Every structure is written in structure tokens, then in C-alpha cells.
Amino acid sequence: MSNEATLHGHPEVVTTHDAHHDEHGVHHHKETFITKYVFSQDHKMISKQFLITGMIWAIIGGLMSVLFRLQLGYPDAHFQFLEDLLGSKWAKGGQIQPEFYYALVTMHGTILVFFVLTGGLSGTFANFLIPLQIGARDMASPLMNMLSYWFFLLSSVIMFCSLFVETGPASGGWTTYPPLSALGDASDGSKTGMDLWIVAMAMFVVSSLLGNLNYISTILNLRTKGMSMTRLPLTVWALFFTAILGVLSFPVLLSGLILLLFDRHAGTSFYLSDIFIASTQKALPNEGGSAILYQHLFWFLGHPEVYIIILPAMGLVSEVMSINARKPIFGYMAMVGSMFAIAILAFLVWAHHMFVTGLNPFLGSVFVLLTLLIAVPSAIKVFNWLTTLWRGNIRFTPAMLFAIGFVSTFISGGLTGIFLGNSTLDISLHDTYFVIAHFHIVMGVSGILGMFAGIYHWFPKMYGRYMNNTLAYIHFWVTLIGAYLIFWPMHYEGLAGMPRRYMDYSNWVQFNQFGGLNQFISTVAIITFAVQLLFVFNFFYSIFKGRRVMSRNPWNATTLEWTAPIRPGHGNWPGEIPEVHRWPYDYAKDGADFIPQTEPLGSHESAH
Amino acid sequence: MIRSMEVTQTVNDQRKKIHPHKFTLWVAIGSIIMMFAGLTSAVVVKKEQPGWTTASIPRVFWYSTAVILVSSLTIQMAVKAFRDREMLKYRSLLTTTTVLGLLFVLLQWIGFRQIWESGITLHGSGGGQFFYVIVGLHALHVLGGIAALLIMFVRMLATNLRNYNSIPIELMSSYWHFVDLLWLYLFIFFMIIH
């Protein structure tokens, strides 16, 4: 089989080749603690490394949002414990200082967008699911895969260190627009912290490229016998499009950051022109630069980035939903087609982030049209999810609840996207809380709900144990209700014109009416964050003490990962790789509850 | 018996499909193209704005172009020599390619010095500054290729085994042709811009 041959040159995997000659299974070669848990080239271990690193980041990033919500809800209060914990530079008298507030929101965005919902989400599930679901022993290049994680960790360590720099981490917003981000004299957050931010992001781009190249190559080259592209589970399709988006958009971010680095340290003025810095009372010699140029380069990544976040979640949700509705996914080819359309449109809409930068209004109208076109594939997907649920024999497992929650937030967040995609409405809505509400619901909350669906569903495959259901149900309901209570009211604040990126609105009489509402949002945010810790507890407790999985296929699913042993070794299947005979969604067919992909076609069936 | 049959079948399957490492390289090349597309489109956008300055391209870049074109030829000949099992010829062609690669980077450096001495430093945001950044990044990619060539050399010398797996040299030559073509694109691009 071509599968086996392509793995030659990776001695670790090749040993699995001989495994079917003896009964020891795949753990033929000797594994030490270091090769098994640290420098592992096994895609399953790498996926767990991504997941746990991502979870640590999620806790840090979430905690940051709690801190700045304390400030937004209670701008006048003195929280003595903050000064005790963070020192008087950042929280003098128990009040969050302006520089610290901006550092918090910047790092919250950076961490959640890149380190949790890109690295943590596609890093985890692409690594875990691609080889297992397409029937491969490992990735096309396990070494590159390992390097991808280690670059991610290096990037994480650099970003984490930047939190402890004397002048603080980057604080010009997660988009790090110049001129602010290019001039160390302009703010403390643009000094060392900004350099570390750029270096960390460069490492992140390297990590993401190494990973994505591997994902694409593995999906296209290492599928098992019979696994045609149209027999791939939707998770794999989604991860495939995600990887393509990553490969084509991250390098452009890198170009933008390289030019930014030159502006910061080499005296060029690609982004800088006619600047007078108040703090130093100096006029800068830089001439002829264009700050808008950076925005173009940034958003050429930045917009595909939101699809890099949401596509894997869509794939996970489609799979979980079909399994737990005990029905084939509705409109498989429409699902693939709409993801393809989203991937194409992702590259053609970046300027909708820049409607108010003086963009030519005619050009703006083109981008409005292209942006609103995204509603079509999105609506197709939503329709297909709802019709998959329709008259299904639904099992409300925690994963299923999160999947349904995803559809809910994707609809409500997607609808406000139609508001914001109009350049005329954007004149009044841009940079208000309406934008915050929109992208948090449609990208942040939906992304994380999809990720939770994936974790709860594949946890038994990852660790051979179940997570606790009661804690999971509490986690789901508080998270979903909490997310709506936090972000729904922000729409009203945004429509009233309340701008984002301010730390204190109390002198702004127009928005005093929202004082109570802000306190409410902050309180809910703290409760919702606390419940995430319950999830973290459930996760780690279940790894060691959870109920054991006793059968290979606990969810009665059709896909290949459930044909592997309960705790697969490196190489995934101890004998031959299973052969595939049908598509992955044969549920409730011909009186059978489900028919695994490995089951040959019956005499009365035609090939899918 | 069964194993040997499997191997034959493997080889047959291999002929039909592109090798996954080659495929990975092609996607990686796509990714590098996006990076330079981002940078050169930045130049196109920037050129239309007030305060744009240009720098003349010294003649030495014509020489470096010739050098990298010749190196593409030598690496292609190296691939052929490898396929014909003419290992001595293969080694000398690979060495030539490495030396030509280094010469290319050196010539680029000399070109940079000449532009620098004509008074165009990093201060500003015109064609000269973009030239430094973009051509510099390209030179880094060439250096990456040279590093890979050196690794191939060390591996070849470190083992006494005869290895007739042509995949590494094919990967190497594809990448080398790519940086060659990338340079041609950048050269023509900057000729038009200036």
C-alpha cells in the first residue's frame, strides 16, 4: 500500500510495519519518557500537547478578560488584592492602570485568537483526527509535525515572557497597527514588549506553516485504500480548507511584520509619515510611509484567520451532530462546497475591516458585495445542520449540546455580520461594542463551543476514559447562557454608540445609563470564567480517574478512528490499516443504526 | 515473498502519485510565493503615493542573475548525473551549485553596497528600501537552499552506503529552480518599478 511506503525513512513508524508478524502490537520499538511524552513524533501525543498548551493559554487569556471586566464594571472600586498580586505599577491602589488595561485587552485578543483558537483548536484536532480518520499511520512528516509543536511552544514561551517585561507586553491592540506599534517612544507597550510580540508571532507563523503543510500533504497523499475525497468525514474537509487558508495567509502577515520590524529598528518608514510624538516633544524625520499599508497586509491574514478559527469548529460540529442525531449529515456535498466557497471568499473581503480608513467608496462597495456573499455558504451550512437535527433520534450528550450551542451562536453572531458588512452602517457601528459583540459571538464563542464539542466527543479516544457528564452539563448551560448574557447586551451599547478600547466611561454622561449593565456583564463574565475552571478540573481529573472506555466504538460512529484500539499505539492500527468501502454518514440506513466505513457494500447497495 | 510483492506494488503506486515530500515542497513554495506577493503588492500600492523615490539597479545584479541561472543549470545536470549513477560527476556538480549559490549571495551583497554608497540608506520608504528588504529576504531563501545543499553533502560523506534514492536531490533542485525563478520575477519587477 502506498501508505506504508511513504512512511519509509521514519524508522519509528516503519517498525509498526512488522508489527503484524508478532503479537506485541505496535509498541515494538522502545519508548522512553522523553520520546513518548516530550519529543514525541506520534500525532496523537502532539495533539495532546497542543491541546494542553492551548488550555493553559485559554486560562491566562480568560483571566485577563476577568481583570479588565472588573475595571469596566467597577471603574471606581479599589480591589486591594489586585495591587497585592500585580504590584503598584499595574494596579496602583487596587485600580487597573491605563497601560495595564491596554496590555490586557491586547494580550487577551492575541492569546485567544492565535494561541487558543488557532494553535489550540486546529493544532489539536488536525493532529488527532487527520491520520486517524483518513486511515494513516501518522502524518506525512512526523518530524515536521513535532517541530510545529515546538515552534508553537517557543512562540508561547516568548509571548509569555513578554508579560513580565518591565515596560509591559504589547499594548496597541491585537492588530498592532502602526504608527503606535512602530514607535517605542509613543507608549510603554510599544517598547520591548512589542518586539517580543513580533518575534513570538514570527515563530507562530513558522509553527503554523510546518503544521499546515503536513496536514495538506497528509490528507491528499496518505488516505487509506477506498478513502476517496468524497468519503472523507467533514472534519477532515474542514481541517483541509483551514490548512490551505493558513498556508496562503500567514506568510502575508509575516511580510507585514518584517516591514514593521524594519520601521522599528532600521529607520525605514514604510508605515510612518509626518509624526510628532507628544511625550518626547519631537518631530520624527520619517516621510512618505503609509499606515494603511500595514492594515492591508494585516487584514489579508486577519480575515482568513477568522475562518481558520471557525472552519475546524464547523467540521467538528458537523461530525458530532450527525453521530448524535443518528442521521446522515444533510447535504454532504453542499457542506464541502460551502466550505470551499468560504475559503475562496476569505481572501476577497479583507478591506471590510477598513471601510472607515478613507477607502475609496467604490472599492468599499465591491467589498460589501463580496462580504455579504459569505452569508450564502454560511446559510447553507446552518440550513444543513438544522435539517440534520430535523426528526433525528437525538442523543443529548455534552458534545451534542455544545454542537447545537455552536449553531445557535453562529446564527446570532452571523446575523450581526450582515449589519457590519455594509459600509454605510459601518460608519456608525465600527469600533463600537457592536463589533465586540459580533465577533465574540460568531468567532470567539462559536469557536470555543465547537472546540468543547470536539473535546467532549473525542476525549474517550484521546485518553481511553470518559469525562464526567454532570460537570459537563453544568459547564455547557452556564457557558452558553453566560456567553449570551455577556455579549447580547453589548449590541445595545454598540448601537448607542459606545466605543470600544476605553477603560472608563464614567465621565461620558451619554453612556452612564450603561453603568449597571456593565456591572451585570462583568459579574456574568466572572461566573462564566469560573465554570471554565470546572471544565479544566473535569478534563484533568478524567484523564486519570474517569470512567474507563470499555468498547472500541462508544458513540456507535462510522468513522475509522473508532476501529482502532481503545488506546492506539504509535501507528494507530496493530495490523493492516482498515479499508474503506463507503462514506462516513451511513446512519439509520436499511434498518441498521449505523454502518461503519469499513463495512463492504451489500449486494443491494450502490457505491457512494 | 509477500513482502516483496508488497514492495513492487508500492513502487507501482508511487509512480502514479506525487511523493508526499515533493507535494509538501510545492505547497511550501506556494506559501513563499504568497509572502513575496504580499511584499511586492505593497510596493505597487506604495508607488502610487506621494513621496515615492526610486533607486537605480547596479549592473552587478545582471551578473548575479547570470550566476543563479547557471546554478539552476548545474543542479539540473546534477539530477541527471545522479539518475545515471555518475556519482563523481554528481558530486562536482553539486559543489559547483553550492559555490554559485554563495557567489550569487556575494554579488547581491556587492550590489547592496553599491546602492548604499549611492546615498540610499534604510531611511525612507521608497523603492530602495523595499529593494533592500525584499531582495534581502530572497537572499535568505537562497542561503536556506545552500544550507540544505551542505546538509546533503555531509550526509553523503557520512555514510558508506550507496543510496540511490533520488527524492532528496529532486526536492533540492525543485527548490533551487524556484528561488531562481523568484529572483527573475523580483528582478523584472524592480526593473519595471524603477
CSV table of N, CA, C and O in Angstrom, one decimal, chain A residues 352 371-372 375 408-422 425-426 429-430 432-443 446 484 487-492 494-495:
chain,number,residue,atom,x,y,z
A,352,HIS,N,-13.1,44.9,4.4
A,352,HIS,CA,-14.3,45.4,5.1
A,352,HIS,C,-13.9,45.7,6.6
A,352,HIS,O,-14.7,46.2,7.3
A,371,THR,N,-18.4,40.6,0.8
A,371,THR,CA,-18.6,40.3,2.2
A,371,THR,C,-20.0,39.6,2.4
A,371,THR,O,-20.2,38.6,3.1
A,372,LEU,N,-21.0,40.3,1.9
A,372,LEU,CA,-22.4,39.8,2.1
A,372,LEU,C,-22.6,38.4,1.4
A,372,LEU,O,-23.4,37.6,1.8
A,375,ALA,N,-22.7,35.3,3.4
A,375,ALA,CA,-23.9,34.8,4.0
A,375,ALA,C,-24.5,33.6,3.3
A,375,ALA,O,-25.1,32.8,4.0
A,408,SER,N,-26.4,27.8,17.4
A,408,SER,CA,-27.2,28.9,17.9
A,408,SER,C,-26.3,30.2,17.9
A,408,SER,O,-26.7,31.2,17.3
A,409,THR,N,-25.1,30.1,18.4
A,409,THR,CA,-24.3,31.3,18.4
A,409,THR,C,-23.8,31.7,17.0
A,409,THR,O,-23.7,32.9,16.7
A,410,PHE,N,-23.6,30.7,16.2
A,410,PHE,CA,-23.2,31.0,14.8
A,410,PHE,C,-24.3,31.8,14.1
A,410,PHE,O,-24.0,32.7,13.3
A,411,ILE,N,-25.6,31.4,14.3
A,411,ILE,CA,-26.7,32.2,13.7
A,411,ILE,C,-26.7,33.6,14.3
A,411,ILE,O,-26.7,34.6,13.5
A,412,SER,N,-26.8,33.7,15.6
A,412,SER,CA,-27.0,35.0,16.1
A,412,SER,C,-25.8,35.9,15.9
A,412,SER,O,-25.9,37.1,15.7
A,413,GLY,N,-24.6,35.4,15.9
A,413,GLY,CA,-23.4,36.2,15.6
A,413,GLY,C,-23.3,36.5,14.1
A,413,GLY,O,-22.9,37.6,13.7
A,414,GLY,N,-23.7,35.5,13.3
A,414,GLY,CA,-23.7,35.7,11.8
A,414,GLY,C,-24.6,36.8,11.4
A,414,GLY,O,-24.3,37.6,10.5
A,415,LEU,N,-25.8,36.9,12.0
A,415,LEU,CA,-26.7,37.9,11.6
A,415,LEU,C,-26.2,39.3,11.7
A,415,LEU,O,-26.4,40.2,10.9
A,416,THR,N,-25.5,39.6,12.8
A,416,THR,CA,-24.9,40.9,13.0
A,416,THR,C,-23.8,41.2,12.1
A,416,THR,O,-23.4,42.3,11.8
A,417,GLY,N,-23.2,40.1,11.5
A,417,GLY,CA,-22.2,40.3,10.5
A,417,GLY,C,-22.8,41.0,9.2
A,417,GLY,O,-22.1,41.7,8.6
A,418,ILE,N,-24.0,40.7,9.0
A,418,ILE,CA,-24.7,41.3,7.8
A,418,ILE,C,-24.8,42.9,8.1
A,418,ILE,O,-24.7,43.6,7.1
A,419,PHE,N,-25.1,43.2,9.3
A,419,PHE,CA,-25.1,44.7,9.6
A,419,PHE,C,-23.7,45.3,9.3
A,419,PHE,O,-23.6,46.3,8.6
A,420,LEU,N,-22.7,44.6,9.9
A,420,LEU,CA,-21.3,45.2,9.8
A,420,LEU,C,-20.7,45.2,8.5
A,420,LEU,O,-19.9,46.0,8.1
A,421,GLY,N,-21.2,44.2,7.6
A,421,GLY,CA,-20.6,44.1,6.3
A,421,GLY,C,-21.1,45.3,5.4
A,421,GLY,O,-20.5,45.4,4.3
A,422,ASN,N,-22.0,46.0,5.8
A,422,ASN,CA,-22.5,47.2,5.0
A,422,ASN,C,-21.6,48.4,5.3
A,422,ASN,O,-21.6,48.8,6.5
A,425,LEU,N,-23.6,51.3,7.2
A,425,LEU,CA,-23.9,51.1,8.6
A,425,LEU,C,-22.6,51.1,9.4
A,425,LEU,O,-22.6,51.5,10.5
A,426,ASP,N,-21.5,50.6,8.8
A,426,ASP,CA,-20.2,50.5,9.5
A,426,ASP,C,-19.7,51.9,9.9
A,426,ASP,O,-19.0,52.0,10.8
A,429,LEU,N,-21.2,52.0,13.2
A,429,LEU,CA,-21.0,50.9,14.1
A,429,LEU,C,-19.6,50.5,14.3
A,429,LEU,O,-19.3,49.9,15.3
A,430,HIS,N,-18.7,51.0,13.4
A,430,HIS,CA,-17.3,50.5,13.6
A,430,HIS,C,-16.7,51.0,14.9
A,430,HIS,O,-17.1,52.0,15.4
A,432,THR,N,-17.3,50.2,17.8
A,432,THR,CA,-18.2,50.2,19.0
A,432,THR,C,-18.3,48.8,19.6
A,432,THR,O,-17.8,47.9,19.1
A,433,TYR,N,-19.1,48.8,20.7
A,433,TYR,CA,-19.3,47.5,21.3
A,433,TYR,C,-20.1,46.5,20.4
A,433,TYR,O,-20.1,45.3,20.7
A,434,PHE,N,-20.8,47.0,19.4
A,434,PHE,CA,-21.5,46.2,18.5
A,434,PHE,C,-20.5,45.2,17.8
A,434,PHE,O,-20.8,44.0,17.6
A,435,VAL,N,-19.3,45.8,17.4
A,435,VAL,CA,-18.3,44.9,16.8
A,435,VAL,C,-17.8,43.9,17.8
A,435,VAL,O,-17.7,42.7,17.4
A,436,ILE,N,-17.6,44.3,19.0
A,436,ILE,CA,-17.1,43.4,20.0
A,436,ILE,C,-18.1,42.2,20.2
A,436,ILE,O,-17.8,41.0,20.2
A,437,ALA,N,-19.4,42.6,20.2
A,437,ALA,CA,-20.5,41.6,20.4
A,437,ALA,C,-20.5,40.7,19.2
A,437,ALA,O,-20.5,39.4,19.4
A,438,HIS,N,-20.4,41.2,18.0
A,438,HIS,CA,-20.4,40.4,16.8
A,438,HIS,C,-19.3,39.4,16.8
A,438,HIS,O,-19.6,38.2,16.7
A,439,PHE,N,-18.1,39.8,16.9
A,439,PHE,CA,-17.0,38.8,16.6
A,439,PHE,C,-16.8,37.9,17.8
A,439,PHE,O,-16.4,36.8,17.6
A,440,HIS,N,-17.2,38.4,19.0
A,440,HIS,CA,-17.1,37.4,20.1
A,440,HIS,C,-18.1,36.3,19.9
A,440,HIS,O,-17.8,35.1,20.2
A,441,ILE,N,-19.3,36.6,19.5
A,441,ILE,CA,-20.3,35.5,19.4
A,441,ILE,C,-20.0,34.7,18.2
A,441,ILE,O,-20.0,33.4,18.3
A,442,VAL,N,-19.7,35.3,17.1
A,442,VAL,CA,-19.6,34.4,15.9
A,442,VAL,C,-18.3,33.7,15.8
A,442,VAL,O,-18.2,32.6,15.2
A,443,MET,N,-17.2,34.3,16.3
A,443,MET,CA,-15.9,33.7,16.2
A,443,MET,C,-15.4,33.1,17.5
A,443,MET,O,-15.1,32.0,17.6
A,446,SER,N,-18.4,30.8,19.3
A,446,SER,CA,-18.7,29.7,18.4
A,446,SER,C,-17.5,28.8,18.3
A,446,SER,O,-17.6,27.6,18.4
A,484,TYR,N,-24.3,34.4,26.2
A,484,TYR,CA,-25.3,35.3,25.6
A,484,TYR,C,-25.5,36.5,26.6
A,484,TYR,O,-25.7,37.6,26.1
A,487,PHE,N,-22.5,38.9,25.9
A,487,PHE,CA,-22.4,39.6,24.7
A,487,PHE,C,-23.6,40.2,24.1
A,487,PHE,O,-23.6,41.2,23.3
A,488,TRP,N,-24.8,39.7,24.4
A,488,TRP,CA,-26.0,40.2,23.9
A,488,TRP,C,-26.2,41.7,24.2
A,488,TRP,O,-26.4,42.5,23.3
A,489,PRO,N,-26.0,42.1,25.5
A,489,PRO,CA,-26.3,43.5,25.9
A,489,PRO,C,-25.3,44.4,25.2
A,489,PRO,O,-25.6,45.6,25.0
A,490,MET,N,-24.1,43.9,24.8
A,490,MET,CA,-23.1,44.7,24.1
A,490,MET,C,-23.6,45.3,22.8
A,490,MET,O,-23.2,46.3,22.3
A,491,HIS,N,-24.6,44.5,22.2
A,491,HIS,CA,-25.2,45.0,20.9
A,491,HIS,C,-25.9,46.4,21.2
A,491,HIS,O,-25.8,47.3,20.4
A,492,TYR,N,-26.6,46.4,22.3
A,492,TYR,CA,-27.3,47.7,22.6
A,492,TYR,C,-26.4,48.8,22.9
A,492,TYR,O,-26.5,49.9,22.4
A,494,GLY,N,-23.4,49.1,21.7
A,494,GLY,CA,-22.8,49.5,20.5
A,494,GLY,C,-23.7,50.3,19.6
A,494,GLY,O,-23.3,51.3,19.0
A,495,LEU,N,-25.0,49.9,19.6
A,495,LEU,CA,-26.0,50.7,18.8
A,495,LEU,C,-26.1,52.1,19.3
A,495,LEU,O,-26.4,53.0,18.6
